[in-house]
């Protein structure tokens, strides 16, 4: 009777290979978007002009005196007549705090 001896086949472990491919792909995509992309999402969000910035640029285009007049003559500014009374300081403490009681 003859014995046939074969070498044991090695199993390929797919999990470390897939992890390595995923890590390399992740860093490749990150490098592309950080350095080679034409416009990043951050720049689109940062350079989008808000309503407040538009109103500030409009006031700057009017000039300083005209901007002051525009703010002061605004009916919303005139209607905000809530005035708080002056807050008194009261008694702040002893005249010489180092003297005994």
mmCIF file of N, CA and C in Angstrom:
data_model
loop_
_atom_site.group_PDB
_atom_site.id
_atom_site.type_symbol
_atom_site.label_atom_id
_atom_site.label_comp_id
_atom_site.label_asym_id
_atom_site.label_seq_id
_atom_site.Cartn_x
_atom_site.Cartn_y
_atom_site.Cartn_z
ATOM 1 N N UNK A 1 0.831 -1.172 0.000
ATOM 2 C CA UNK A 1 0.000 0.000 0.000
ATOM 3 C C UNK A 1 0.880 1.241 0.000
ATOM 4 N N UNK A 2 0.588 2.157 -0.855
ATOM 5 C CA UNK A 2 1.410 3.354 -0.988
ATOM 6 C C UNK A 2 0.736 4.528 -0.278
ATOM 7 N N UNK A 3 1.560 5.269 0.386
ATOM 8 C CA UNK A 3 1.057 6.485 1.046
ATOM 9 C C UNK A 3 1.410 7.684 0.176
ATOM 10 N N UNK A 4 0.424 8.535 -0.031
ATOM 11 C CA UNK A 4 0.671 9.757 -0.803
ATOM 12 C C UNK A 4 0.783 10.901 0.198
ATOM 13 N N UNK A 5 1.921 11.549 0.215
ATOM 14 C CA UNK A 5 2.149 12.649 1.145
ATOM 15 C C UNK A 5 2.127 13.951 0.351
ATOM 16 N N UNK A 6 1.224 14.780 0.720
ATOM 17 C CA UNK A 6 1.138 16.106 0.085
ATOM 18 C C UNK A 6 1.346 17.168 1.149
ATOM 19 N N UNK A 7 1.840 18.296 0.708
ATOM 20 C CA UNK A 7 1.985 19.401 1.656
ATOM 21 C C UNK A 7 0.608 19.996 1.928
ATOM 22 N N UNK A 8 0.467 20.440 3.164
ATOM 23 C CA UNK A 8 -0.816 21.029 3.559
ATOM 24 C C UNK A 8 -0.941 22.405 2.909
ATOM 25 N N UNK A 9 -2.084 22.654 2.320
ATOM 26 C CA UNK A 9 -2.311 23.953 1.676
ATOM 27 C C UNK A 9 -2.566 25.010 2.742
ATOM 28 N N UNK A 10 -1.934 26.146 2.544
ATOM 29 C CA UNK A 10 -2.110 27.241 3.493
ATOM 30 C C UNK A 10 -3.382 28.002 3.153
ATOM 31 N N UNK A 11 -4.158 28.284 4.173
ATOM 32 C CA UNK A 11 -5.386 29.064 3.975
ATOM 33 C C UNK A 11 -5.031 30.541 3.935
ATOM 34 N N UNK A 12 -5.675 31.256 3.058
ATOM 35 C CA UNK A 12 -5.455 32.705 2.950
ATOM 36 C C UNK A 12 -6.378 33.390 3.948
ATOM 37 N N UNK A 13 -5.798 34.223 4.798
ATOM 38 C CA UNK A 13 -6.613 34.979 5.755
ATOM 39 C C UNK A 13 -7.020 36.290 5.090
ATOM 40 N N UNK A 14 -8.294 36.413 4.834
ATOM 41 C CA UNK A 14 -8.814 37.554 4.088
ATOM 42 C C UNK A 14 -9.004 38.802 4.945
ATOM 43 N N UNK A 15 -9.229 38.653 6.230
ATOM 44 C CA UNK A 15 -9.520 39.813 7.090
ATOM 45 C C UNK A 15 -8.342 40.790 7.128
ATOM 46 N N UNK A 16 -7.102 40.369 7.386
ATOM 47 C CA UNK A 16 -6.005 41.355 7.380
ATOM 48 C C UNK A 16 -5.782 41.986 6.002
ATOM 49 N N UNK A 17 -6.010 41.196 4.947
ATOM 50 C CA UNK A 17 -5.837 41.746 3.599
ATOM 51 C C UNK A 17 -6.890 42.819 3.339
ATOM 52 N N UNK A 18 -8.139 42.549 3.695
ATOM 53 C CA UNK A 18 -9.200 43.544 3.496
ATOM 54 C C UNK A 18 -8.984 44.786 4.364
ATOM 55 N N UNK A 19 -8.509 44.593 5.595
ATOM 56 C CA UNK A 19 -8.209 45.742 6.453
ATOM 57 C C UNK A 19 -7.112 46.608 5.837
ATOM 58 N N UNK A 20 -6.088 45.999 5.324
ATOM 59 C CA UNK A 20 -4.998 46.746 4.694
ATOM 60 C C UNK A 20 -5.469 47.509 3.473
ATOM 61 N N UNK A 21 -6.291 46.852 2.640
ATOM 62 C CA UNK A 21 -6.827 47.531 1.451
ATOM 63 C C UNK A 21 -7.707 48.701 1.860
ATOM 64 N N UNK A 22 -8.539 48.523 2.889
ATOM 65 C CA UNK A 22 -9.412 49.601 3.352
ATOM 66 C C UNK A 22 -8.592 50.777 3.882
ATOM 67 N N UNK A 23 -7.554 50.510 4.652
ATOM 68 C CA UNK A 23 -6.736 51.594 5.211
ATOM 69 C C UNK A 23 -6.020 52.358 4.100
ATOM 70 N N UNK A 24 -5.456 51.636 3.143
ATOM 71 C CA UNK A 24 -4.767 52.301 2.034
ATOM 72 C C UNK A 24 -5.748 53.127 1.206
ATOM 73 N N UNK A 25 -6.945 52.595 0.956
ATOM 74 C CA UNK A 25 -7.955 53.337 0.193
ATOM 75 C C UNK A 25 -8.404 54.577 0.955
ATOM 76 N N UNK A 26 -8.596 54.439 2.277
ATOM 77 C CA UNK A 26 -9.032 55.581 3.083
ATOM 78 C C UNK A 26 -8.006 56.709 3.026
ATOM 79 N N UNK A 27 -6.732 56.372 3.219
ATOM 80 C CA UNK A 27 -5.706 57.408 3.181
ATOM 81 C C UNK A 27 -5.536 57.980 1.774
ATOM 82 N N UNK A 28 -5.711 57.152 0.763
ATOM 83 C CA UNK A 28 -5.639 57.652 -0.610
ATOM 84 C C UNK A 28 -6.732 58.660 -0.908
ATOM 85 N N UNK A 29 -7.960 58.370 -0.483
ATOM 86 C CA UNK A 29 -9.079 59.296 -0.700
ATOM 87 C C UNK A 29 -8.876 60.563 0.122
ATOM 88 N N UNK A 30 -8.382 60.419 1.354
ATOM 89 C CA UNK A 30 -8.154 61.597 2.197
ATOM 90 C C UNK A 30 -7.096 62.511 1.592
ATOM 91 N N UNK A 31 -6.014 61.946 1.106
ATOM 92 C CA UNK A 31 -4.952 62.755 0.488
ATOM 93 C C UNK A 31 -5.480 63.437 -0.768
ATOM 94 N N UNK A 32 -6.265 62.736 -1.558
ATOM 95 C CA UNK A 32 -6.820 63.344 -2.775
ATOM 96 C C UNK A 32 -7.697 64.541 -2.430
ATOM 97 N N UNK A 33 -8.631 64.373 -1.489
ATOM 98 C CA UNK A 33 -9.537 65.475 -1.167
ATOM 99 C C UNK A 33 -8.840 66.619 -0.456
ATOM 100 N N UNK A 34 -7.786 66.329 0.299
ATOM 101 C CA UNK A 34 -7.097 67.410 0.996
ATOM 102 C C UNK A 34 -6.184 68.217 0.081
ATOM 103 N N UNK A 35 -5.500 67.552 -0.846
ATOM 104 C CA UNK A 35 -4.461 68.237 -1.600
ATOM 105 C C UNK A 35 -4.755 68.416 -3.084
ATOM 106 N N UNK A 36 -5.521 67.541 -3.689
ATOM 107 C CA UNK A 36 -5.674 67.588 -5.131
ATOM 108 C C UNK A 36 -7.072 67.961 -5.600
ATOM 109 N N UNK A 37 -8.044 67.994 -4.737
ATOM 110 C CA UNK A 37 -9.407 68.343 -5.129
ATOM 111 C C UNK A 37 -9.483 69.825 -5.467
ATOM 112 N N UNK A 38 -10.300 70.175 -6.447
ATOM 113 C CA UNK A 38 -10.354 71.563 -6.908
ATOM 114 C C UNK A 38 -10.939 72.492 -5.847
ATOM 115 N N UNK A 39 -12.040 72.150 -5.243
ATOM 116 C CA UNK A 39 -12.575 72.963 -4.152
ATOM 117 C C UNK A 39 -13.154 72.026 -3.115
ATOM 118 N N UNK A 40 -12.710 72.216 -1.903
ATOM 119 C CA UNK A 40 -13.159 71.322 -0.842
ATOM 120 C C UNK A 40 -14.471 71.819 -0.254
ATOM 121 N N UNK A 41 -15.124 70.948 0.459
ATOM 122 C CA UNK A 41 -16.410 71.277 1.072
ATOM 123 C C UNK A 41 -16.249 72.376 2.110
ATOM 124 N N UNK A 42 -15.117 72.393 2.815
ATOM 125 C CA UNK A 42 -14.879 73.412 3.834
ATOM 126 C C UNK A 42 -14.830 74.798 3.202
ATOM 127 N N UNK A 43 -14.160 74.935 2.066
ATOM 128 C CA UNK A 43 -14.083 76.230 1.404
ATOM 129 C C UNK A 43 -15.453 76.676 0.917
ATOM 130 N N UNK A 44 -16.264 75.749 0.462
ATOM 131 C CA UNK A 44 -17.601 76.107 0.004
ATOM 132 C C UNK A 44 -18.445 76.622 1.160
ATOM 133 N N UNK A 45 -18.287 76.025 2.334
ATOM 134 C CA UNK A 45 -19.060 76.460 3.493
ATOM 135 C C UNK A 45 -18.512 77.764 4.044
ATOM 136 N N UNK A 46 -17.178 77.900 4.100
ATOM 137 C CA UNK A 46 -16.564 79.092 4.694
ATOM 138 C C UNK A 46 -16.819 80.325 3.832
ATOM 139 N N UNK A 47 -16.646 80.200 2.540
ATOM 140 C CA UNK A 47 -16.732 81.369 1.686
ATOM 141 C C UNK A 47 -18.155 81.692 1.236
ATOM 142 N N UNK A 48 -19.130 80.953 1.714
ATOM 143 C CA UNK A 48 -20.522 81.289 1.416
ATOM 144 C C UNK A 48 -20.898 82.499 2.269
ATOM 145 N N UNK A 49 -21.416 83.519 1.648
ATOM 146 C CA UNK A 49 -21.688 84.764 2.345
ATOM 147 C C UNK A 49 -23.062 84.693 3.004
ATOM 148 N N UNK A 50 -23.111 84.968 4.297
ATOM 149 C CA UNK A 50 -24.365 84.925 5.032
ATOM 150 C C UNK A 50 -25.085 86.264 4.904
ATOM 151 N N UNK A 51 -26.302 86.308 5.421
ATOM 152 C CA UNK A 51 -27.099 87.537 5.377
ATOM 153 C C UNK A 51 -26.425 88.655 6.177
ATOM 154 N N UNK A 52 -25.849 88.298 7.304
ATOM 155 C CA UNK A 52 -25.178 89.301 8.132
ATOM 156 C C UNK A 52 -23.978 89.895 7.396
ATOM 157 N N UNK A 53 -23.199 89.051 6.738
ATOM 158 C CA UNK A 53 -22.042 89.554 5.990
ATOM 159 C C UNK A 53 -22.483 90.436 4.827
ATOM 160 N N UNK A 54 -23.581 90.053 4.172
ATOM 161 C CA UNK A 54 -24.083 90.892 3.079
ATOM 162 C C UNK A 54 -24.522 92.259 3.589
ATOM 163 N N UNK A 55 -25.201 92.288 4.738
ATOM 164 C CA UNK A 55 -25.639 93.575 5.264
ATOM 165 C C UNK A 55 -24.446 94.419 5.717
ATOM 166 N N UNK A 56 -23.411 93.769 6.243
ATOM 167 C CA UNK A 56 -22.212 94.507 6.651
ATOM 168 C C UNK A 56 -21.516 95.103 5.433
ATOM 169 N N UNK A 57 -21.415 94.331 4.357
ATOM 170 C CA UNK A 57 -20.783 94.870 3.154
ATOM 171 C C UNK A 57 -21.612 95.998 2.551
ATOM 172 N N UNK A 58 -22.931 95.910 2.665
ATOM 173 C CA UNK A 58 -23.773 97.012 2.182
ATOM 174 C C UNK A 58 -23.546 98.268 3.015
ATOM 175 N N UNK A 59 -23.441 98.098 4.339
ATOM 176 C CA UNK A 59 -23.181 99.257 5.194
ATOM 177 C C UNK A 59 -21.791 99.839 4.942
ATOM 178 N N UNK A 60 -20.823 98.985 4.685
ATOM 179 C CA UNK A 60 -19.479 99.484 4.395
ATOM 180 C C UNK A 60 -19.451 100.237 3.073
ATOM 181 N N UNK A 61 -20.264 99.818 2.138
ATOM 182 C CA UNK A 61 -20.277 100.504 0.850
ATOM 183 C C UNK A 61 -20.941 101.875 0.959
ATOM 184 N N UNK A 62 -21.802 102.053 1.955
ATOM 185 C CA UNK A 62 -22.449 103.357 2.126
ATOM 186 C C UNK A 62 -21.475 104.414 2.650
ATOM 187 N N UNK A 63 -20.526 104.017 3.410
ATOM 188 C CA UNK A 63 -19.611 104.967 4.037
ATOM 189 C C UNK A 63 -19.940 105.070 5.516
ATOM 190 N N UNK A 64 -19.057 105.679 6.277
ATOM 191 C CA UNK A 64 -19.229 105.706 7.729
ATOM 192 C C UNK A 64 -20.406 106.586 8.134
ATOM 193 N N UNK A 65 -20.472 107.789 7.633
ATOM 194 C CA UNK A 65 -21.540 108.708 8.037
ATOM 195 C C UNK A 65 -22.896 108.200 7.557
ATOM 196 N N UNK A 66 -22.956 107.731 6.327
ATOM 197 C CA UNK A 66 -24.207 107.227 5.802
ATOM 198 C C UNK A 66 -24.637 105.961 6.546
ATOM 199 N N UNK A 67 -23.659 105.135 6.951
ATOM 200 C CA UNK A 67 -23.972 103.919 7.694
ATOM 201 C C UNK A 67 -24.531 104.267 9.073
ATOM 202 N N UNK A 68 -23.940 105.270 9.720
ATOM 203 C CA UNK A 68 -24.462 105.688 11.021
ATOM 204 C C UNK A 68 -25.878 106.220 10.883
ATOM 205 N N UNK A 69 -26.102 107.026 9.872
ATOM 206 C CA UNK A 69 -27.446 107.552 9.650
ATOM 207 C C UNK A 69 -28.433 106.440 9.323
ATOM 208 N N UNK A 70 -28.002 105.453 8.574
ATOM 209 C CA UNK A 70 -28.886 104.348 8.218
ATOM 210 C C UNK A 70 -29.267 103.538 9.448
ATOM 211 N N UNK A 71 -28.316 103.336 10.353
ATOM 212 C CA UNK A 71 -28.611 102.573 11.566
ATOM 213 C C UNK A 71 -29.498 103.384 12.501
ATOM 214 N N UNK A 72 -29.168 104.641 12.695
ATOM 215 C CA UNK A 72 -29.926 105.461 13.636
ATOM 216 C C UNK A 72 -31.340 105.723 13.129
ATOM 217 N N UNK A 73 -31.522 105.868 11.832
ATOM 218 C CA UNK A 73 -32.859 106.135 11.308
ATOM 219 C C UNK A 73 -33.679 104.868 11.093
ATOM 220 N N UNK A 74 -33.114 103.712 11.378
ATOM 221 C CA UNK A 74 -33.833 102.458 11.229
ATOM 222 C C UNK A 74 -34.959 102.389 12.263
ATOM 223 N N UNK A 75 -36.184 102.059 11.856
ATOM 224 C CA UNK A 75 -37.294 102.018 12.814
ATOM 225 C C UNK A 75 -37.123 100.943 13.885
ATOM 226 N N UNK A 76 -36.447 99.877 13.574
ATOM 227 C CA UNK A 76 -36.211 98.837 14.586
ATOM 228 C C UNK A 76 -35.282 99.370 15.662
ATOM 229 N N UNK A 77 -34.269 100.141 15.250
ATOM 230 C CA UNK A 77 -33.352 100.731 16.220
ATOM 231 C C UNK A 77 -34.082 101.753 17.087
ATOM 232 N N UNK A 78 -34.967 102.525 16.485
ATOM 233 C CA UNK A 78 -35.708 103.530 17.252
ATOM 234 C C UNK A 78 -36.702 102.884 18.210
ATOM 235 N N UNK A 79 -37.275 101.736 17.814
ATOM 236 C CA UNK A 79 -38.273 101.104 18.669
ATOM 237 C C UNK A 79 -37.645 100.357 19.839
ATOM 238 N N UNK A 80 -36.362 100.120 19.811
ATOM 239 C CA UNK A 80 -35.722 99.413 20.923
ATOM 240 C C UNK A 80 -35.394 100.415 22.016
ATOM 241 N N UNK A 81 -36.432 100.901 22.666
ATOM 242 C CA UNK A 81 -36.271 101.940 23.672
ATOM 243 C C UNK A 81 -36.144 101.408 25.077
ATOM 244 N N UNK A 82 -35.863 100.122 25.245
ATOM 245 C CA UNK A 82 -35.720 99.557 26.567
ATOM 246 C C UNK A 82 -34.444 100.083 27.208
ATOM 247 N N UNK A 83 -34.603 100.873 28.214
ATOM 248 C CA UNK A 83 -33.461 101.455 28.920
ATOM 249 C C UNK A 83 -33.419 100.887 30.324
ATOM 250 N N UNK A 84 -32.290 100.409 30.712
ATOM 251 C CA UNK A 84 -32.124 99.888 32.054
ATOM 252 C C UNK A 84 -31.623 100.987 32.975
ATOM 253 N N UNK A 85 -32.085 100.991 34.202
ATOM 254 C CA UNK A 85 -31.599 102.021 35.131
ATOM 255 C C UNK A 85 -30.142 101.750 35.498
ATOM 256 N N UNK A 86 -29.480 102.823 35.925
ATOM 257 C CA UNK A 86 -28.092 102.679 36.349
ATOM 258 C C UNK A 86 -28.026 101.799 37.589
ATOM 259 N N UNK A 87 -27.072 100.939 37.612
ATOM 260 C CA UNK A 87 -26.905 100.037 38.729
ATOM 261 C C UNK A 87 -25.982 100.698 39.737
ATOM 262 N N UNK A 88 -26.467 100.877 40.941
ATOM 263 C CA UNK A 88 -25.648 101.471 41.998
ATOM 264 C C UNK A 88 -24.707 100.431 42.575
ATOM 265 N N UNK A 89 -23.558 100.900 43.021
ATOM 266 C CA UNK A 89 -22.593 99.960 43.584
ATOM 267 C C UNK A 89 -22.891 99.636 45.038
ATOM 268 N N UNK A 90 -23.598 100.490 45.712
ATOM 269 C CA UNK A 90 -23.903 100.240 47.116
ATOM 270 C C UNK A 90 -22.660 100.350 47.971
ATOM 271 N N UNK A 91 -22.664 99.648 49.080
ATOM 272 C CA UNK A 91 -21.505 99.666 49.960
ATOM 273 C C UNK A 91 -20.576 98.535 49.546
ATOM 274 N N UNK A 92 -19.332 98.867 49.274
ATOM 275 C CA UNK A 92 -18.415 97.899 48.726
ATOM 276 C C UNK A 92 -17.634 97.130 49.793
ATOM 277 N N UNK A 93 -17.719 97.503 51.006
ATOM 278 C CA UNK A 93 -16.968 96.810 52.050
ATOM 279 C C UNK A 93 -16.428 97.798 53.057
ATOM 280 N N UNK A 94 -15.561 97.315 53.904
ATOM 281 C CA UNK A 94 -15.000 98.183 54.933
ATOM 282 C C UNK A 94 -13.961 99.102 54.336
ATOM 283 N N UNK A 95 -13.767 100.221 55.013
ATOM 284 C CA UNK A 95 -12.817 101.210 54.512
ATOM 285 C C UNK A 95 -11.396 100.659 54.595
ATOM 286 N N UNK A 96 -11.068 99.996 55.677
ATOM 287 C CA UNK A 96 -9.751 99.357 55.817
ATOM 288 C C UNK A 96 -9.993 97.898 56.180
ATOM 289 N N UNK A 97 -9.868 96.991 55.248
ATOM 290 C CA UNK A 97 -10.195 95.583 55.542
ATOM 291 C C UNK A 97 -9.171 94.890 56.453
ATOM 292 N N UNK A 98 -8.022 95.517 56.707
ATOM 293 C CA UNK A 98 -7.003 94.874 57.501
ATOM 294 C C UNK A 98 -7.155 95.172 58.985
ATOM 295 N N UNK A 99 -8.047 96.061 59.327
ATOM 296 C CA UNK A 99 -8.282 96.343 60.745
ATOM 297 C C UNK A 99 -9.122 95.210 61.339
ATOM 298 N N UNK A 100 -8.974 94.967 62.604
ATOM 299 C CA UNK A 100 -9.768 93.940 63.295
ATOM 300 C C UNK A 100 -11.236 94.338 63.351
ATOM 301 N N UNK A 101 -12.057 93.364 63.609
ATOM 302 C CA UNK A 101 -13.503 93.617 63.646
ATOM 303 C C UNK A 101 -13.917 94.303 64.895
#
